[in-house]
Coordinates of C-alpha atoms in Angstrom, one line a residue:
M13 CA -104.3 -138.6 -111.8
D14 CA -104.1 -136.5 -108.6
T15 CA -107.1 -134.4 -109.7
Q16 CA -109.0 -137.6 -110.3
C17 CA -108.0 -139.0 -106.9
L18 CA -106.3 -142.0 -108.6
E19 CA -103.9 -143.4 -106.0
Q20 CA -100.8 -141.7 -104.7
G21 CA -97.0 -142.0 -105.1
Q22 CA -94.5 -142.4 -107.9
I23 CA -95.1 -144.0 -111.3
A24 CA -93.4 -147.4 -111.2
Q25 CA -92.8 -150.5 -113.4
A26 CA -93.7 -148.5 -116.5
H27 CA -93.3 -150.6 -119.7
L28 CA -94.7 -150.5 -123.3
L29 CA -97.2 -153.1 -124.4
T30 CA -97.7 -154.4 -127.9
G31 CA -101.0 -153.3 -129.4
G32 CA -102.4 -151.0 -132.1
T33 CA -99.9 -149.6 -134.5
Q34 CA -101.4 -146.1 -134.4
N35 CA -101.3 -145.7 -130.6
I36 CA -99.0 -146.1 -127.6
L37 CA -100.0 -148.5 -124.8
L38 CA -98.1 -148.0 -121.5
R39 CA -98.7 -150.2 -118.4
F40 CA -97.5 -148.9 -115.0
C41 CA -98.2 -149.1 -111.3
R42 CA -99.0 -146.3 -108.9
G43 CA -99.8 -147.0 -105.3
S44 CA -101.4 -150.4 -105.1
R45 CA -103.1 -150.2 -108.5
D46 CA -102.0 -151.0 -112.1
F47 CA -103.0 -148.8 -115.0
V48 CA -102.8 -148.9 -118.8
L49 CA -102.4 -145.5 -120.6
R50 CA -103.5 -145.2 -124.2
R51 CA -102.5 -142.2 -126.3
P52 CA -101.6 -141.5 -130.0
S53 CA -98.2 -142.2 -131.3
R54 CA -95.3 -139.6 -131.0
H55 CA -96.1 -138.5 -134.5
P56 CA -100.0 -138.7 -134.6
R57 CA -102.0 -138.6 -137.8
P58 CA -104.7 -136.1 -138.2
N59 CA -107.8 -136.8 -136.0
N60 CA -105.8 -139.3 -133.8
N61 CA -106.8 -137.2 -130.7
D62 CA -110.4 -137.3 -131.7
T63 CA -110.2 -141.0 -132.1
I64 CA -108.7 -141.4 -128.6
R65 CA -111.6 -139.2 -127.2
R66 CA -114.1 -141.4 -129.0
E67 CA -112.5 -144.6 -127.7
A68 CA -112.7 -143.3 -124.1
R69 CA -116.3 -142.3 -124.6
I70 CA -117.5 -145.7 -125.8
L71 CA -115.5 -147.6 -123.2
G72 CA -117.2 -145.5 -120.5
A73 CA -120.6 -146.0 -122.1
L74 CA -120.1 -149.8 -122.1
A75 CA -119.6 -150.0 -118.3
G76 CA -122.2 -152.2 -116.8
T77 CA -123.2 -153.9 -120.1
G78 CA -122.5 -157.5 -120.9
V79 CA -119.9 -156.5 -123.5
P80 CA -116.3 -157.6 -122.6
H81 CA -114.2 -154.5 -122.8
P82 CA -111.3 -152.7 -121.1
G83 CA -112.7 -150.8 -118.1
L84 CA -112.3 -147.1 -118.4
I85 CA -110.7 -145.5 -115.3
A86 CA -110.4 -141.9 -116.4
A87 CA -110.0 -139.8 -119.6
C88 CA -108.2 -136.5 -120.4
T89 CA -109.8 -135.0 -123.4
S90 CA -107.5 -132.0 -123.3
E91 CA -104.1 -132.0 -125.1
A92 CA -102.5 -129.7 -122.6
V93 CA -101.2 -132.4 -120.2
L94 CA -99.3 -134.7 -122.6
G95 CA -99.6 -132.9 -125.9
T96 CA -102.3 -135.4 -126.9
A97 CA -105.6 -136.7 -125.5
F98 CA -105.2 -139.9 -123.5
Y99 CA -107.1 -142.2 -121.2
L100 CA -106.4 -144.7 -118.4
M101 CA -107.9 -148.1 -118.4
E102 CA -107.8 -151.3 -116.4
P103 CA -105.2 -153.9 -117.4
I104 CA -106.7 -156.9 -119.1
D105 CA -106.0 -160.4 -117.7
G106 CA -106.0 -162.2 -121.0
F107 CA -104.1 -163.3 -124.1
N108 CA -104.1 -162.6 -127.8
A109 CA -104.6 -165.9 -129.6
T110 CA -102.4 -164.8 -132.6
M111 CA -99.5 -164.4 -130.2
G112 CA -99.7 -168.0 -129.1
L113 CA -102.1 -170.2 -127.1
P114 CA -101.5 -171.2 -123.5
A115 CA -101.4 -174.9 -122.8
L116 CA -105.1 -175.2 -121.7
H117 CA -106.3 -173.8 -125.1
A118 CA -103.5 -175.3 -127.3
G119 CA -104.2 -178.8 -126.0
D120 CA -107.9 -179.0 -126.5
P121 CA -109.7 -178.6 -129.9
A122 CA -113.1 -178.4 -128.0
M123 CA -111.7 -175.4 -126.2
R124 CA -110.8 -173.7 -129.5
R125 CA -114.2 -174.4 -130.8
E126 CA -115.8 -172.5 -127.9
M127 CA -113.3 -169.7 -128.5
G128 CA -114.9 -169.1 -131.9
F129 CA -118.4 -169.1 -130.4
A130 CA -117.3 -166.8 -127.6
M131 CA -116.3 -164.2 -130.3
V132 CA -119.8 -164.4 -131.8
D133 CA -121.4 -164.1 -128.4
A134 CA -119.4 -160.9 -127.8
I135 CA -120.7 -159.1 -130.9
L136 CA -124.2 -160.4 -130.0
A137 CA -123.8 -158.6 -126.6
L138 CA -122.6 -155.5 -128.3
G139 CA -125.5 -155.5 -130.8
R140 CA -128.0 -155.7 -127.9
V141 CA -126.8 -152.5 -126.2
D142 CA -129.2 -149.6 -126.6
H143 CA -126.8 -146.9 -127.8
V144 CA -129.3 -144.2 -127.0
A145 CA -129.8 -145.4 -123.5
V146 CA -126.0 -145.5 -122.8
G147 CA -125.5 -141.9 -124.1
L148 CA -124.3 -142.6 -127.6
A149 CA -127.2 -141.3 -129.6
D150 CA -124.8 -138.8 -131.4
F151 CA -121.8 -141.2 -131.6
G152 CA -122.5 -141.9 -135.3
K153 CA -125.0 -141.2 -138.1
A154 CA -127.0 -144.4 -138.6
E155 CA -129.2 -142.9 -141.3
G156 CA -127.8 -143.7 -144.7
Y157 CA -124.9 -145.8 -143.2
L158 CA -125.0 -148.6 -145.7
E159 CA -125.5 -146.2 -148.6
R160 CA -122.3 -144.4 -147.7
Q161 CA -120.0 -147.4 -147.5
V162 CA -119.0 -148.1 -151.2
P163 CA -118.7 -144.4 -152.2
R164 CA -116.7 -143.7 -149.1
W165 CA -114.2 -146.4 -149.8
R166 CA -114.1 -145.9 -153.5
S167 CA -113.1 -142.3 -152.8
Q168 CA -110.5 -143.5 -150.4
L169 CA -109.0 -145.7 -153.0
E170 CA -108.8 -142.8 -155.5
T171 CA -106.8 -140.7 -153.0
Y172 CA -104.0 -143.2 -153.3
R173 CA -103.4 -141.9 -156.8
D174 CA -101.8 -138.8 -155.3
L175 CA -99.0 -141.0 -153.9
A176 CA -96.1 -141.1 -156.4
G177 CA -95.1 -144.6 -157.5
W178 CA -98.4 -146.3 -156.7
P179 CA -99.2 -148.4 -159.8
G180 CA -103.0 -148.2 -159.1
P181 CA -105.3 -151.1 -158.4
T182 CA -104.7 -152.9 -161.7
D183 CA -103.7 -156.2 -160.1
I184 CA -106.4 -156.2 -157.4
P185 CA -108.9 -158.8 -158.7
G186 CA -112.5 -157.7 -159.3
I187 CA -112.2 -154.3 -157.6
D188 CA -114.9 -152.7 -159.7
V189 CA -117.0 -155.8 -159.9
V190 CA -117.1 -156.1 -156.1
A191 CA -118.0 -152.4 -155.7
D192 CA -120.8 -152.6 -158.3
W193 CA -122.2 -155.8 -156.8
L194 CA -122.3 -154.2 -153.4
E195 CA -124.2 -151.2 -154.7
V196 CA -126.8 -153.4 -156.5
N197 CA -127.3 -155.8 -153.6
R198 CA -127.2 -153.5 -150.7
P199 CA -129.7 -154.3 -147.9
R200 CA -132.5 -151.7 -147.7
N201 CA -133.1 -151.8 -144.0
F202 CA -131.3 -152.5 -140.7
S203 CA -131.7 -152.0 -137.0
P204 CA -129.1 -149.4 -135.8
G205 CA -126.6 -150.3 -133.0
I206 CA -123.0 -150.0 -131.9
I207 CA -120.3 -151.3 -134.3
H208 CA -116.8 -152.1 -133.2
G209 CA -115.7 -151.7 -136.8
D210 CA -112.6 -153.9 -136.8
F211 CA -113.7 -157.2 -135.2
H212 CA -111.3 -160.1 -135.8
V213 CA -109.3 -162.5 -133.7
S214 CA -106.4 -160.2 -133.3
N215 CA -108.6 -157.5 -131.7
V216 CA -109.9 -159.7 -128.8
M217 CA -108.2 -161.1 -125.7
F218 CA -109.3 -164.4 -124.3
R219 CA -109.3 -165.5 -120.6
Y220 CA -106.6 -167.8 -119.4
D221 CA -109.0 -170.1 -117.5
S222 CA -111.8 -170.5 -120.1
P223 CA -112.6 -170.0 -123.8
N224 CA -114.5 -166.8 -123.0
L225 CA -113.4 -163.3 -124.0
A226 CA -111.6 -161.1 -121.5
A227 CA -112.1 -158.1 -123.7
I228 CA -112.7 -156.7 -127.1
I229 CA -109.8 -154.2 -127.7
D230 CA -108.9 -151.4 -130.2
W231 CA -112.2 -149.5 -130.5
E232 CA -110.8 -146.8 -132.8
L233 CA -113.3 -147.6 -135.7
A234 CA -116.3 -147.8 -133.4
T235 CA -119.5 -146.0 -134.5
I236 CA -123.2 -146.3 -134.8
G237 CA -124.5 -148.2 -137.8
D238 CA -125.5 -151.7 -138.8
P239 CA -124.1 -154.3 -136.2
L240 CA -124.1 -157.0 -138.9
I241 CA -120.9 -155.3 -140.1
D242 CA -119.0 -156.9 -137.2
L243 CA -120.3 -160.4 -138.0
G244 CA -119.3 -159.8 -141.7
W245 CA -115.9 -158.5 -140.6
M246 CA -115.3 -161.6 -138.5
L247 CA -116.4 -164.0 -141.2
A248 CA -114.3 -162.2 -143.9
T249 CA -111.1 -162.7 -141.8
W250 CA -112.0 -166.2 -140.5
P251 CA -109.9 -169.2 -141.7
L252 CA -111.5 -170.9 -144.7
P253 CA -110.8 -174.5 -145.9
G254 CA -108.5 -174.5 -148.9
Q255 CA -107.7 -170.8 -148.7
P256 CA -104.7 -169.1 -147.2
V257 CA -105.0 -167.6 -143.7
L258 CA -104.5 -163.9 -143.4
E259 CA -101.0 -164.0 -142.0
N260 CA -101.5 -161.5 -139.1
L261 CA -104.5 -163.5 -137.9
R262 CA -102.9 -167.0 -137.9
I263 CA -103.6 -169.2 -134.8
E264 CA -101.7 -172.4 -134.2
P265 CA -102.9 -175.0 -133.6
D266 CA -106.0 -174.1 -135.7
D267 CA -108.0 -177.3 -135.7
G268 CA -111.3 -177.3 -133.7
F269 CA -112.4 -173.7 -134.6
P270 CA -116.0 -173.5 -135.8
M271 CA -116.8 -173.5 -139.5
I272 CA -118.3 -170.4 -141.1
D273 CA -121.9 -171.8 -141.2
E274 CA -121.7 -172.7 -137.5
L275 CA -120.7 -169.1 -136.6
I276 CA -123.6 -167.7 -138.7
A277 CA -126.0 -170.2 -137.0
R278 CA -124.7 -169.1 -133.5
Y279 CA -125.4 -165.5 -134.4
A280 CA -128.9 -166.3 -135.8
E281 CA -129.8 -168.1 -132.6
G282 CA -128.9 -165.2 -130.4
S283 CA -130.2 -162.2 -132.5
T284 CA -133.5 -161.0 -133.9
R285 CA -131.6 -159.3 -136.8
D286 CA -132.2 -160.6 -140.3
I287 CA -129.0 -162.3 -141.5
A288 CA -130.4 -163.4 -144.9
A289 CA -128.0 -160.9 -146.6
I290 CA -124.9 -161.9 -144.6
D291 CA -123.0 -162.6 -147.8
W292 CA -123.2 -158.8 -148.6
Y293 CA -121.7 -157.9 -145.2
V294 CA -118.8 -160.3 -145.7
V295 CA -118.1 -158.9 -149.2
L296 CA -118.2 -155.4 -147.9
A297 CA -115.8 -156.3 -145.1
C298 CA -113.3 -157.7 -147.6
Y299 CA -113.7 -154.6 -149.8
K300 CA -113.3 -152.1 -147.0
L301 CA -110.4 -153.9 -145.3
G302 CA -108.6 -154.5 -148.6
I303 CA -108.7 -150.8 -149.5
I304 CA -107.5 -149.8 -146.0
L305 CA -104.5 -152.2 -146.3
E306 CA -103.8 -151.0 -149.8
G307 CA -103.3 -147.5 -148.4
T308 CA -100.1 -148.7 -146.7
H309 CA -98.9 -150.2 -149.9
A310 CA -99.5 -146.9 -151.7
R311 CA -97.6 -145.0 -149.1
A312 CA -94.7 -147.6 -149.3
C313 CA -94.6 -147.1 -153.1
A314 CA -94.1 -143.4 -152.4
G315 CA -91.4 -144.0 -149.8
K316 CA -93.6 -143.1 -146.8
A317 CA -93.8 -146.6 -145.3
P318 CA -91.5 -149.6 -145.3
R319 CA -91.6 -151.3 -148.7
E320 CA -91.6 -154.8 -147.2
T321 CA -94.7 -154.0 -145.1
G322 CA -96.4 -152.4 -148.1
D323 CA -95.8 -155.5 -150.2
Q324 CA -97.1 -157.8 -147.4
L325 CA -100.3 -155.8 -147.0
H326 CA -100.8 -155.6 -150.8
A327 CA -100.7 -159.4 -150.8
L328 CA -103.4 -159.4 -148.1
T329 CA -105.5 -157.0 -150.1
I330 CA -105.3 -159.4 -153.1
S331 CA -106.3 -162.3 -150.8
L332 CA -109.3 -160.3 -149.5
F333 CA -110.6 -159.4 -152.9
K334 CA -110.3 -163.1 -154.0
R335 CA -112.4 -163.9 -150.9
A336 CA -114.9 -161.2 -151.8
L337 CA -115.3 -162.7 -155.3
S338 CA -115.8 -166.2 -153.9
W339 CA -118.5 -165.0 -151.5
L340 CA -120.1 -162.9 -154.3
E341 CA -120.3 -166.0 -156.5
K342 CA -121.7 -168.0 -153.6
A343 CA -124.4 -165.3 -153.0
D344 CA -125.3 -165.2 -156.7
S345 CA -125.6 -169.0 -156.8
K346 CA -127.9 -169.0 -153.8
F347 CA -130.1 -166.3 -155.4
T348 CA -130.2 -168.3 -158.7
A349 CA -131.2 -171.5 -156.9
V350 CA -134.0 -169.7 -155.1
A351 CA -135.2 -168.0 -158.3
H352 CA -135.5 -171.4 -160.1
T353 CA -138.0 -172.6 -157.5
I354 CA -140.3 -169.7 -158.1
P355 CA -143.1 -170.5 -160.7
I356 CA -143.3 -168.2 -163.7

């Protein structure tokens, strides 16, 4: 901090913040300024340092854009100082809706409705950023991005077989059906842009004085690809009538939030991207997130993670694949209805 000319004096009021499970968040004060330090956990996984470097890079690139994000103060890409890479960012004056709503938001369904639209507006802003102009031309490989998705996650699922005790995906509904459908119905073209990669209500913070976002957080999966991935991810994790809410994304009270069709319409109004295949992006999000969560279940079966956590995430995986199948059926019905209107 001294070499970066970042205030003077002793570190004070240091305390851990809740946040991403793979990283440490530490808030502290030095001089007259507050800082948040983000670094990998004490027992980092492979590539955690590279992830921290990428996060710092994208936060720096987003400075001055209309995307709500934590402001980057300084980054240390070297592991020589703390034993890991790390960066310092501005504290966020906001709240996580899954941790409870303040009185202003809890008491007004109309406020909650605007919160949903504010999330859509945030990914619209992200999708408008010219990744080349902000220095992220090499941040990801856009060419072949959609083609790589199903093979990548199918391969990830297969690696879980190396974990002793994992019974396999036998009780995950439609796991091959979903993958095959995604391959057959994959969109052929897209306009590249920045993807957050894990966009849902638990990874945003709202302002205390309005329904707007204070920041999108946890950028560890960010890359360059098809920005419709973020809309699909949001819809895949959004509460649906008659279906169980994904437990870690529960908001109470939950009345007033926009319906799925309203969120899609909001995105369509603010983007030039073709959303005709949005069902595909939602199904892909369910498929990818379900396989990611199943990894913890597989590790729990092998004694490498708490069994209770593994069982909870396995239940979420099953819920996500049920959602994928319902979206798949909806998409196929839509296609059939259109086909019946075409003269033979």
